[in-house]
mmCIF file of C-alpha atoms in Angstrom:
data_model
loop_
_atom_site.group_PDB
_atom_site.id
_atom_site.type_symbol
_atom_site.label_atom_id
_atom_site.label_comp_id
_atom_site.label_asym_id
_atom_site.label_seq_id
_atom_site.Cartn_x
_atom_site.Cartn_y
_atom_site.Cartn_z
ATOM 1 C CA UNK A 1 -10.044 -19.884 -3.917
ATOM 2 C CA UNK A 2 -11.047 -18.631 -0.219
ATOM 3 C CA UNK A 3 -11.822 -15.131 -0.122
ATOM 4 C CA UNK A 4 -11.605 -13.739 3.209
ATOM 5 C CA UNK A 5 -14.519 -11.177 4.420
ATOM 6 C CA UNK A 6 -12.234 -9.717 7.035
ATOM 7 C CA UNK A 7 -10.415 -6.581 5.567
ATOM 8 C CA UNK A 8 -9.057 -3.339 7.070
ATOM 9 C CA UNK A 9 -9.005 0.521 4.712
ATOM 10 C CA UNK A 10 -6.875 2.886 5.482
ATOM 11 C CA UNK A 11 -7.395 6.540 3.666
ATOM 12 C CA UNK A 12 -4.387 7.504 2.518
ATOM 13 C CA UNK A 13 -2.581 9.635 -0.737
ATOM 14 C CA UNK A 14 -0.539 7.643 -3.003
ATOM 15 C CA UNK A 15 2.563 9.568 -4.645
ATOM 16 C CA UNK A 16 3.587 8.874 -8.215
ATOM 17 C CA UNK A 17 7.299 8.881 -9.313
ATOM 18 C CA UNK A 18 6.579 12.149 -10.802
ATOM 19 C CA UNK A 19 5.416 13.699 -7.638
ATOM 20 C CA UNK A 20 1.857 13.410 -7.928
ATOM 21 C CA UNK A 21 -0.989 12.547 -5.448
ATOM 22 C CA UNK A 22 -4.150 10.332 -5.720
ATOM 23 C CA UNK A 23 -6.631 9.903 -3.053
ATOM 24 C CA UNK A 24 -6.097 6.391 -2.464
ATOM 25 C CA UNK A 25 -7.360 3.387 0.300
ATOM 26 C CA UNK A 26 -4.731 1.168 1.191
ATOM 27 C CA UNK A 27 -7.116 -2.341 1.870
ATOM 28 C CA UNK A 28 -5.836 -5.006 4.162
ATOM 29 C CA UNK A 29 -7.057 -8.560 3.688
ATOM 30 C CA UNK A 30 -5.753 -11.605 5.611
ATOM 31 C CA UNK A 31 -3.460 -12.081 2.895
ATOM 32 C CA UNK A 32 -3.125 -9.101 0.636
ATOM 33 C CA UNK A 33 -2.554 -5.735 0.209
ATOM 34 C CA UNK A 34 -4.870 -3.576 -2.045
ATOM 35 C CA UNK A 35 -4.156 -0.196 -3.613
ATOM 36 C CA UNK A 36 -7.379 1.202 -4.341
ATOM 37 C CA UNK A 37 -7.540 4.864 -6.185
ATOM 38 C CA UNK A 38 -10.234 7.174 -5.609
ATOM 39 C CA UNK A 39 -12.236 7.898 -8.498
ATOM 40 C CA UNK A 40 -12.642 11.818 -8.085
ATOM 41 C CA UNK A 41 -15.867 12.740 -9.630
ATOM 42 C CA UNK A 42 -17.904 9.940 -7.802
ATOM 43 C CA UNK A 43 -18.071 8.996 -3.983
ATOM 44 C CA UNK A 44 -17.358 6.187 -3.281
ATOM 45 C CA UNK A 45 -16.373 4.668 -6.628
ATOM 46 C CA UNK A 46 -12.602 3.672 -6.857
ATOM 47 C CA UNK A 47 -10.450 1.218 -9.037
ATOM 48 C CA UNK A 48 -7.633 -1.661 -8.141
ATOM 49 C CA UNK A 49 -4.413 -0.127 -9.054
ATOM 50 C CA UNK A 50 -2.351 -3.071 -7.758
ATOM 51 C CA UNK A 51 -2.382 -5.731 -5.472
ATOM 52 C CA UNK A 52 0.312 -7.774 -3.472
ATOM 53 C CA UNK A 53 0.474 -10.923 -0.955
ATOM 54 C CA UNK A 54 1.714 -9.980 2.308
ATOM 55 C CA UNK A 55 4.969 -12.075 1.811
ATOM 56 C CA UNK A 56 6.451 -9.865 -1.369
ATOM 57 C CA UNK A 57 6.531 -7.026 0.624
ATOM 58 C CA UNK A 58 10.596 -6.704 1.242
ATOM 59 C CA UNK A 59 10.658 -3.353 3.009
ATOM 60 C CA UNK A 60 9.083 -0.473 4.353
ATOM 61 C CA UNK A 61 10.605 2.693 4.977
ATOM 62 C CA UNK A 62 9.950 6.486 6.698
ATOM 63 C CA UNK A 63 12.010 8.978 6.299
ATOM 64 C CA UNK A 64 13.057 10.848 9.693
ATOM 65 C CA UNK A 65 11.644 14.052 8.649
ATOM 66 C CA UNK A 66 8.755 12.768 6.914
ATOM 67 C CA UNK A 67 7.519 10.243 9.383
ATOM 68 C CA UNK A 68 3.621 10.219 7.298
ATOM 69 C CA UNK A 69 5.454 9.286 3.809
ATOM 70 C CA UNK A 70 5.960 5.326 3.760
ATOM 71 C CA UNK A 71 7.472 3.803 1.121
ATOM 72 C CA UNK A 72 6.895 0.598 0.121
ATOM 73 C CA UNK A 73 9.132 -2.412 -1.903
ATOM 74 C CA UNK A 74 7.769 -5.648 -3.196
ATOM 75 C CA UNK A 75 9.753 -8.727 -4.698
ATOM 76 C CA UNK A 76 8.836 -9.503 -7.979
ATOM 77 C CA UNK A 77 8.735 -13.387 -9.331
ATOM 78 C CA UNK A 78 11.994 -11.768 -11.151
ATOM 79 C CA UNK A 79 13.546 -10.795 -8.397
ATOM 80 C CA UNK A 80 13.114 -7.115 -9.340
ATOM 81 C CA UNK A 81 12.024 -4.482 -6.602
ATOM 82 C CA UNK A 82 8.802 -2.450 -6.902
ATOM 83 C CA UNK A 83 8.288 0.761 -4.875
ATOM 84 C CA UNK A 84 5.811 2.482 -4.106
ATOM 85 C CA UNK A 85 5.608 5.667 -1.461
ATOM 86 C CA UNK A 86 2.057 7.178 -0.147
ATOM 87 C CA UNK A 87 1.583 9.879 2.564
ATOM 88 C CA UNK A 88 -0.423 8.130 5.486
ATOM 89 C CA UNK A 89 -2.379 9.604 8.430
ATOM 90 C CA UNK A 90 -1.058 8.016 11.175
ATOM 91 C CA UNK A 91 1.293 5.965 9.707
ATOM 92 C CA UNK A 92 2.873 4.046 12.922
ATOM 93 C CA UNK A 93 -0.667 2.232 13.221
ATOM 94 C CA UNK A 94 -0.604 1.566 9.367
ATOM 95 C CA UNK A 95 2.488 0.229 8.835
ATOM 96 C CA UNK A 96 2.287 -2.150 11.989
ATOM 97 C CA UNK A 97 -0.709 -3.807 11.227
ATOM 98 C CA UNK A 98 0.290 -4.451 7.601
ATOM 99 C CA UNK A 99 3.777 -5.383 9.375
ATOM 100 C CA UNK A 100 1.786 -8.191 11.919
ATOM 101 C CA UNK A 101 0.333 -9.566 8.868
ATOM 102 C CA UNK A 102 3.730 -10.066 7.134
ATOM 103 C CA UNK A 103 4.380 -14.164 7.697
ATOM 104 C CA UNK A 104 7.549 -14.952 9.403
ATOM 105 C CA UNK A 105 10.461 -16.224 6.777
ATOM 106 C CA UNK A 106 10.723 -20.234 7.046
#
């Protein structure tokens, strides 16, 4: 497998169904997108809580009067929607970098 060495973090909070946050870092590859939480107790020490390619990401969403909470869905080999919603720091450069990196649909 080709790894590549170019990858972009973003700082950002990741929101649980439940309501709670996690000091997260949202890591852009060429080809993936990383959720990596904060471990809280020790600086600079995190773990993988997920990761997706680029082309499973289906949608993402603001809401008007929450501009900095971004939601996002990914397609599942079943067909089934995951979502997953994190308050960003300047969100509008977030999402469209991740958004350039999404391949065009053949």
């Amino acid at each position: 497998a080709v790894v590549s060495t170019q990858s972009t973090g973003f700082s950002v909070e990741e929101i649980t169904p439940d309501g709670k946050m996690f000091q997260s870092v949202l890591m852009l590859t060429a080809t993936h997108l990383y959720n990596i939480r904060r471990v809280p107790l020790r600086e600079g020490m995190g773990f993988i809580r997920y990761r997706y390619a680029f082309s499973t990401i289906a949608r993402i969403t603001a809401k008007k009067k929450h501009p900095d909470v971004i939601t996002f869905k990914f397609i599942k080999e079943n067909k089934e929607l995951l979502a997953y919603r994190y308050l960003i720091p300047d969100s509008k450069t977030v999402t469209s970098k991740i958004t350039s990196l999404i391949p065009p649909e053949s």
